[in-house]
Amino acid sequence: AQSVTQLGSHVSVSEGALVLLRCNYSSSVPPYLFWYVQYPNQGLQLLLKYTTGATLVKGINGFEAEFKKSETSFHLTKPSAHMSDAAEYFCAVRILSGAGSYQLTFGKGTKLSVIP
Amino acid sequence: DGGITQSPKYLFRKEGQNVTLSCEQNLNHDAMYWYRQDPGQGLRLIYYSQIVNDFQKGDIAEGYSVSREKKESFPLTVTSAQKNPTAFYLCASSTRQGLTDTQYFGPGTRLTVL
């Protein structure tokens, strides 16, 4: 079964420091992978996605993620944290449902705090 | 502007009452989804619909019902059979064109049972 594990429910970084949010996936087929961000009491916004091709994916707000098949990972990084990056981040993998359609299965989320 | 709207933003319900959450999209997307979000649990799929007049149960459909009479609309009814309905509910939509199936989300409805 395809699934996603996010390591660390809470991560704190200092402003200007590297942001690293970890995501490992389990998939029996080549995965399509997504990172979403959620600000308090709002919906989810797509940060970036990996489908095929280049394994280093650049997204919005300076974030990027690298697909590593050998490590079954899709970690999210940003070189320098900004106060506005404080939010909850969700990793997701596309799965094939029993009805023959595709769905997303989400990790439990990582809440990022940025310390001034 | 194209997007997904959910209403109301906050909803209060007494125990034993059914309540319907609205979700409308003007993105011309074929597929629509309902998720439930609880703290520390991520998003869990309630129902989804790939085309009008068709929908499938997700992982936690018990106590919920949906309809898809129009492409733009996918309302969710939380029935009195749902034992713990207090949660944040998110609606999403995606195009069926191509293979990426990127889902776009509405702003959510927070339901509280009093």
mmCIF file with all atom_site columns, N, CA and C in Angstrom, chain A residues 23-55:
data_model
loop_
_atom_site.group_PDB
_atom_site.id
_atom_site.type_symbol
_atom_site.label_atom_id
_atom_site.label_alt_id
_atom_site.label_comp_id
_atom_site.label_asym_id
_atom_site.label_entity_id
_atom_site.label_seq_id
_atom_site.pdbx_PDB_ins_code
_atom_site.Cartn_x
_atom_site.Cartn_y
_atom_site.Cartn_z
_atom_site.occupancy
_atom_site.B_iso_or_equiv
_atom_site.pdbx_formal_charge
_atom_site.auth_seq_id
_atom_site.auth_comp_id
_atom_site.auth_asym_id
_atom_site.auth_atom_id
_atom_site.pdbx_PDB_model_num
ATOM 1  N N  . CYS A 1 23 ? 10.174 13.824 4.463   1.00 0.00 ? 23 CYS A N  1
ATOM 2  C CA . CYS A 1 23 ? 9.053  13.035 3.966   1.00 0.00 ? 23 CYS A CA 1
ATOM 3  C C  . CYS A 1 23 ? 9.602  11.767 3.329   1.00 0.00 ? 23 CYS A C  1
ATOM 4  N N  . ASN A 1 24 ? 9.110  10.625 3.775   1.00 0.00 ? 24 ASN A N  1
ATOM 5  C CA . ASN A 1 24 ? 9.434  9.346  3.145   1.00 0.00 ? 24 ASN A CA 1
ATOM 6  C C  . ASN A 1 24 ? 8.147  8.715  2.648   1.00 0.00 ? 24 ASN A C  1
ATOM 7  N N  . TYR A 1 25 ? 8.233  8.055  1.533   1.00 0.00 ? 25 TYR A N  1
ATOM 8  C CA . TYR A 1 25 ? 7.042  7.478  0.938   1.00 0.00 ? 25 TYR A CA 1
ATOM 9  C C  . TYR A 1 25 ? 7.219  5.985  0.741   1.00 0.00 ? 25 TYR A C  1
ATOM 10 N N  . SER A 1 26 ? 6.109  5.339  0.587   1.00 0.00 ? 26 SER A N  1
ATOM 11 C CA . SER A 1 26 ? 6.089  3.920  0.233   1.00 0.00 ? 26 SER A CA 1
ATOM 12 C C  . SER A 1 26 ? 5.184  3.779  -0.970  1.00 0.00 ? 26 SER A C  1
ATOM 13 N N  . SER A 1 27 ? 5.724  3.243  -2.046  1.00 0.00 ? 27 SER A N  1
ATOM 14 C CA . SER A 1 27 ? 4.927  3.113  -3.258  1.00 0.00 ? 27 SER A CA 1
ATOM 15 C C  . SER A 1 27 ? 5.453  1.965  -4.099  1.00 0.00 ? 27 SER A C  1
ATOM 16 N N  . SER A 1 28 ? 4.539  1.193  -4.629  1.00 0.00 ? 28 SER A N  1
ATOM 17 C CA . SER A 1 28 ? 4.905  0.055  -5.475  1.00 0.00 ? 28 SER A CA 1
ATOM 18 C C  . SER A 1 28 ? 5.062  0.459  -6.945  1.00 0.00 ? 28 SER A C  1
ATOM 19 N N  . VAL A 1 29 ? 4.706  1.675  -7.255  1.00 0.00 ? 29 VAL A N  1
ATOM 20 C CA . VAL A 1 29 ? 4.827  2.194  -8.615  1.00 0.00 ? 29 VAL A CA 1
ATOM 21 C C  . VAL A 1 29 ? 5.558  3.526  -8.538  1.00 0.00 ? 29 VAL A C  1
ATOM 22 N N  . PRO A 1 30 ? 6.089  4.012  -9.665  1.00 0.00 ? 30 PRO A N  1
ATOM 23 C CA . PRO A 1 30 ? 6.727  5.339  -9.629  1.00 0.00 ? 30 PRO A CA 1
ATOM 24 C C  . PRO A 1 30 ? 5.767  6.365  -9.055  1.00 0.00 ? 30 PRO A C  1
ATOM 25 N N  . PRO A 1 31 ? 6.201  7.056  -8.007  1.00 0.00 ? 31 PRO A N  1
ATOM 26 C CA . PRO A 1 31 ? 5.260  7.935  -7.311  1.00 0.00 ? 31 PRO A CA 1
ATOM 27 C C  . PRO A 1 31 ? 5.159  9.320  -7.923  1.00 0.00 ? 31 PRO A C  1
ATOM 28 N N  . TYR A 1 32 ? 4.001  9.915  -7.767  1.00 0.00 ? 32 TYR A N  1
ATOM 29 C CA . TYR A 1 32 ? 3.853  11.350 -7.946  1.00 0.00 ? 32 TYR A CA 1
ATOM 30 C C  . TYR A 1 32 ? 3.762  11.930 -6.536  1.00 0.00 ? 32 TYR A C  1
ATOM 31 N N  . LEU A 1 33 ? 4.561  12.935 -6.231  1.00 0.00 ? 33 LEU A N  1
ATOM 32 C CA . LEU A 1 33 ? 4.687  13.442 -4.869  1.00 0.00 ? 33 LEU A CA 1
ATOM 33 C C  . LEU A 1 33 ? 4.413  14.933 -4.822  1.00 0.00 ? 33 LEU A C  1
ATOM 34 N N  . PHE A 1 34 ? 3.847  15.372 -3.715  1.00 0.00 ? 34 PHE A N  1
ATOM 35 C CA . PHE A 1 34 ? 3.413  16.754 -3.570  1.00 0.00 ? 34 PHE A CA 1
ATOM 36 C C  . PHE A 1 34 ? 3.798  17.273 -2.182  1.00 0.00 ? 34 PHE A C  1
ATOM 37 N N  . TRP A 1 35 ? 4.058  18.568 -2.114  1.00 0.00 ? 35 TRP A N  1
ATOM 38 C CA . TRP A 1 35 ? 4.141  19.282 -0.847  1.00 0.00 ? 35 TRP A CA 1
ATOM 39 C C  . TRP A 1 35 ? 3.125  20.419 -0.878  1.00 0.00 ? 35 TRP A C  1
ATOM 40 N N  . TYR A 1 36 ? 2.349  20.486 0.224   1.00 0.00 ? 36 TYR A N  1
ATOM 41 C CA . TYR A 1 36 ? 1.385  21.564 0.397   1.00 0.00 ? 36 TYR A CA 1
ATOM 42 C C  . TYR A 1 36 ? 1.723  22.316 1.682   1.00 0.00 ? 36 TYR A C  1
ATOM 43 N N  . VAL A 1 37 ? 1.315  23.586 1.743   1.00 0.00 ? 37 VAL A N  1
ATOM 44 C CA . VAL A 1 37 ? 1.466  24.390 2.952   1.00 0.00 ? 37 VAL A CA 1
ATOM 45 C C  . VAL A 1 37 ? 0.077  24.866 3.394   1.00 0.00 ? 37 VAL A C  1
ATOM 46 N N  . GLN A 1 38 ? -0.104 24.917 4.715   1.00 0.00 ? 38 GLN A N  1
ATOM 47 C CA . GLN A 1 38 ? -1.372 25.383 5.281   1.00 0.00 ? 38 GLN A CA 1
ATOM 48 C C  . GLN A 1 38 ? -1.101 26.414 6.361   1.00 0.00 ? 38 GLN A C  1
ATOM 49 N N  . TYR A 1 39 ? -1.642 27.601 6.190   1.00 0.00 ? 39 TYR A N  1
ATOM 50 C CA . TYR A 1 39 ? -1.590 28.629 7.219   1.00 0.00 ? 39 TYR A CA 1
ATOM 51 C C  . TYR A 1 39 ? -2.823 28.464 8.108   1.00 0.00 ? 39 TYR A C  1
ATOM 52 N N  . PRO A 1 40 ? -2.772 28.956 9.341   1.00 0.00 ? 40 PRO A N  1
ATOM 53 C CA . PRO A 1 40 ? -3.863 28.711 10.289  1.00 0.00 ? 40 PRO A CA 1
ATOM 54 C C  . PRO A 1 40 ? -5.237 29.064 9.736   1.00 0.00 ? 40 PRO A C  1
ATOM 55 N N  . ASN A 1 41 ? -6.150 28.114 9.908   1.00 0.00 ? 41 ASN A N  1
ATOM 56 C CA . ASN A 1 41 ? -7.550 28.286 9.508   1.00 0.00 ? 41 ASN A CA 1
ATOM 57 C C  . ASN A 1 41 ? -7.723 28.580 8.023   1.00 0.00 ? 41 ASN A C  1
ATOM 58 N N  . GLN A 1 42 ? -6.817 28.060 7.216   1.00 0.00 ? 42 GLN A N  1
ATOM 59 C CA . GLN A 1 42 ? -6.929 28.221 5.769   1.00 0.00 ? 42 GLN A CA 1
ATOM 60 C C  . GLN A 1 42 ? -6.844 26.867 5.085   1.00 0.00 ? 42 GLN A C  1
ATOM 61 N N  . GLY A 1 43 ? -7.106 26.866 3.791   1.00 0.00 ? 43 GLY A N  1
ATOM 62 C CA . GLY A 1 43 ? -6.952 25.648 3.002   1.00 0.00 ? 43 GLY A CA 1
ATOM 63 C C  . GLY A 1 43 ? -5.496 25.379 2.695   1.00 0.00 ? 43 GLY A C  1
ATOM 64 N N  . LEU A 1 44 ? -5.262 24.325 1.913   1.00 0.00 ? 44 LEU A N  1
ATOM 65 C CA . LEU A 1 44 ? -3.903 23.950 1.547   1.00 0.00 ? 44 LEU A CA 1
ATOM 66 C C  . LEU A 1 44 ? -3.517 24.613 0.228   1.00 0.00 ? 44 LEU A C  1
ATOM 67 N N  . GLN A 1 45 ? -2.263 25.028 0.158   1.00 0.00 ? 45 GLN A N  1
ATOM 68 C CA . GLN A 1 45 ? -1.724 25.635 -1.061  1.00 0.00 ? 45 GLN A CA 1
ATOM 69 C C  . GLN A 1 45 ? -0.587 24.778 -1.578  1.00 0.00 ? 45 GLN A C  1
ATOM 70 N N  . LEU A 1 46 ? -0.604 24.495 -2.862  1.00 0.00 ? 46 LEU A N  1
ATOM 71 C CA . LEU A 1 46 ? 0.445  23.668 -3.448  1.00 0.00 ? 46 LEU A CA 1
ATOM 72 C C  . LEU A 1 46 ? 1.769  24.420 -3.458  1.00 0.00 ? 46 LEU A C  1
ATOM 73 N N  . LEU A 1 47 ? 2.808  23.784 -2.892  1.00 0.00 ? 47 LEU A N  1
ATOM 74 C CA . LEU A 1 47 ? 4.153  24.346 -2.926  1.00 0.00 ? 47 LEU A CA 1
ATOM 75 C C  . LEU A 1 47 ? 4.925  23.868 -4.149  1.00 0.00 ? 47 LEU A C  1
ATOM 76 N N  . LEU A 1 48 ? 4.885  22.558 -4.375  1.00 0.00 ? 48 LEU A N  1
ATOM 77 C CA . LEU A 1 48 ? 5.609  21.959 -5.489  1.00 0.00 ? 48 LEU A CA 1
ATOM 78 C C  . LEU A 1 48 ? 5.147  20.526 -5.678  1.00 0.00 ? 48 LEU A C  1
ATOM 79 N N  . LYS A 1 49 ? 5.522  19.955 -6.825  1.00 0.00 ? 49 LYS A N  1
ATOM 80 C CA . LYS A 1 49 ? 5.153  18.572 -7.102  1.00 0.00 ? 49 LYS A CA 1
ATOM 81 C C  . LYS A 1 49 ? 6.224  17.912 -7.959  1.00 0.00 ? 49 LYS A C  1
ATOM 82 N N  . TYR A 1 50 ? 6.355  16.605 -7.786  1.00 0.00 ? 50 TYR A N  1
ATOM 83 C CA . TYR A 1 50 ? 7.234  15.787 -8.621  1.00 0.00 ? 50 TYR A CA 1
ATOM 84 C C  . TYR A 1 50 ? 6.378  14.771 -9.351  1.00 0.00 ? 50 TYR A C  1
ATOM 85 N N  . THR A 1 51 ? 6.540  14.736 -10.676 1.00 0.00 ? 51 THR A N  1
ATOM 86 C CA . THR A 1 51 ? 5.841  13.719 -11.452 1.00 0.00 ? 51 THR A CA 1
ATOM 87 C C  . THR A 1 51 ? 6.858  12.832 -12.137 1.00 0.00 ? 51 THR A C  1
ATOM 88 N N  . THR A 1 52 ? 7.527  13.336 -13.146 1.00 0.00 ? 52 THR A N  1
ATOM 89 C CA . THR A 1 52 ? 8.608  12.610 -13.797 1.00 0.00 ? 52 THR A CA 1
ATOM 90 C C  . THR A 1 52 ? 9.686  13.621 -14.165 1.00 0.00 ? 52 THR A C  1
ATOM 91 N N  . GLY A 1 53 ? 10.861 13.113 -14.613 1.00 0.00 ? 53 GLY A N  1
ATOM 92 C CA . GLY A 1 53 ? 11.880 14.033 -15.078 1.00 0.00 ? 53 GLY A CA 1
ATOM 93 C C  . GLY A 1 53 ? 12.835 14.455 -13.981 1.00 0.00 ? 53 GLY A C  1
ATOM 94 N N  . ALA A 1 54 ? 13.173 15.711 -13.969 1.00 0.00 ? 54 ALA A N  1
ATOM 95 C CA . ALA A 1 54 ? 14.177 16.247 -13.045 1.00 0.00 ? 54 ALA A CA 1
ATOM 96 C C  . ALA A 1 54 ? 13.800 15.944 -11.602 1.00 0.00 ? 54 ALA A C  1
ATOM 97 N N  . THR A 1 55 ? 14.766 15.433 -10.857 1.00 0.00 ? 55 THR A N  1
ATOM 98 C CA . THR A 1 55 ? 14.479 15.006 -9.486  1.00 0.00 ? 55 THR A CA 1
ATOM 99 C C  . THR A 1 55 ? 14.516 16.154 -8.493  1.00 0.00 ? 55 THR A C  1
#
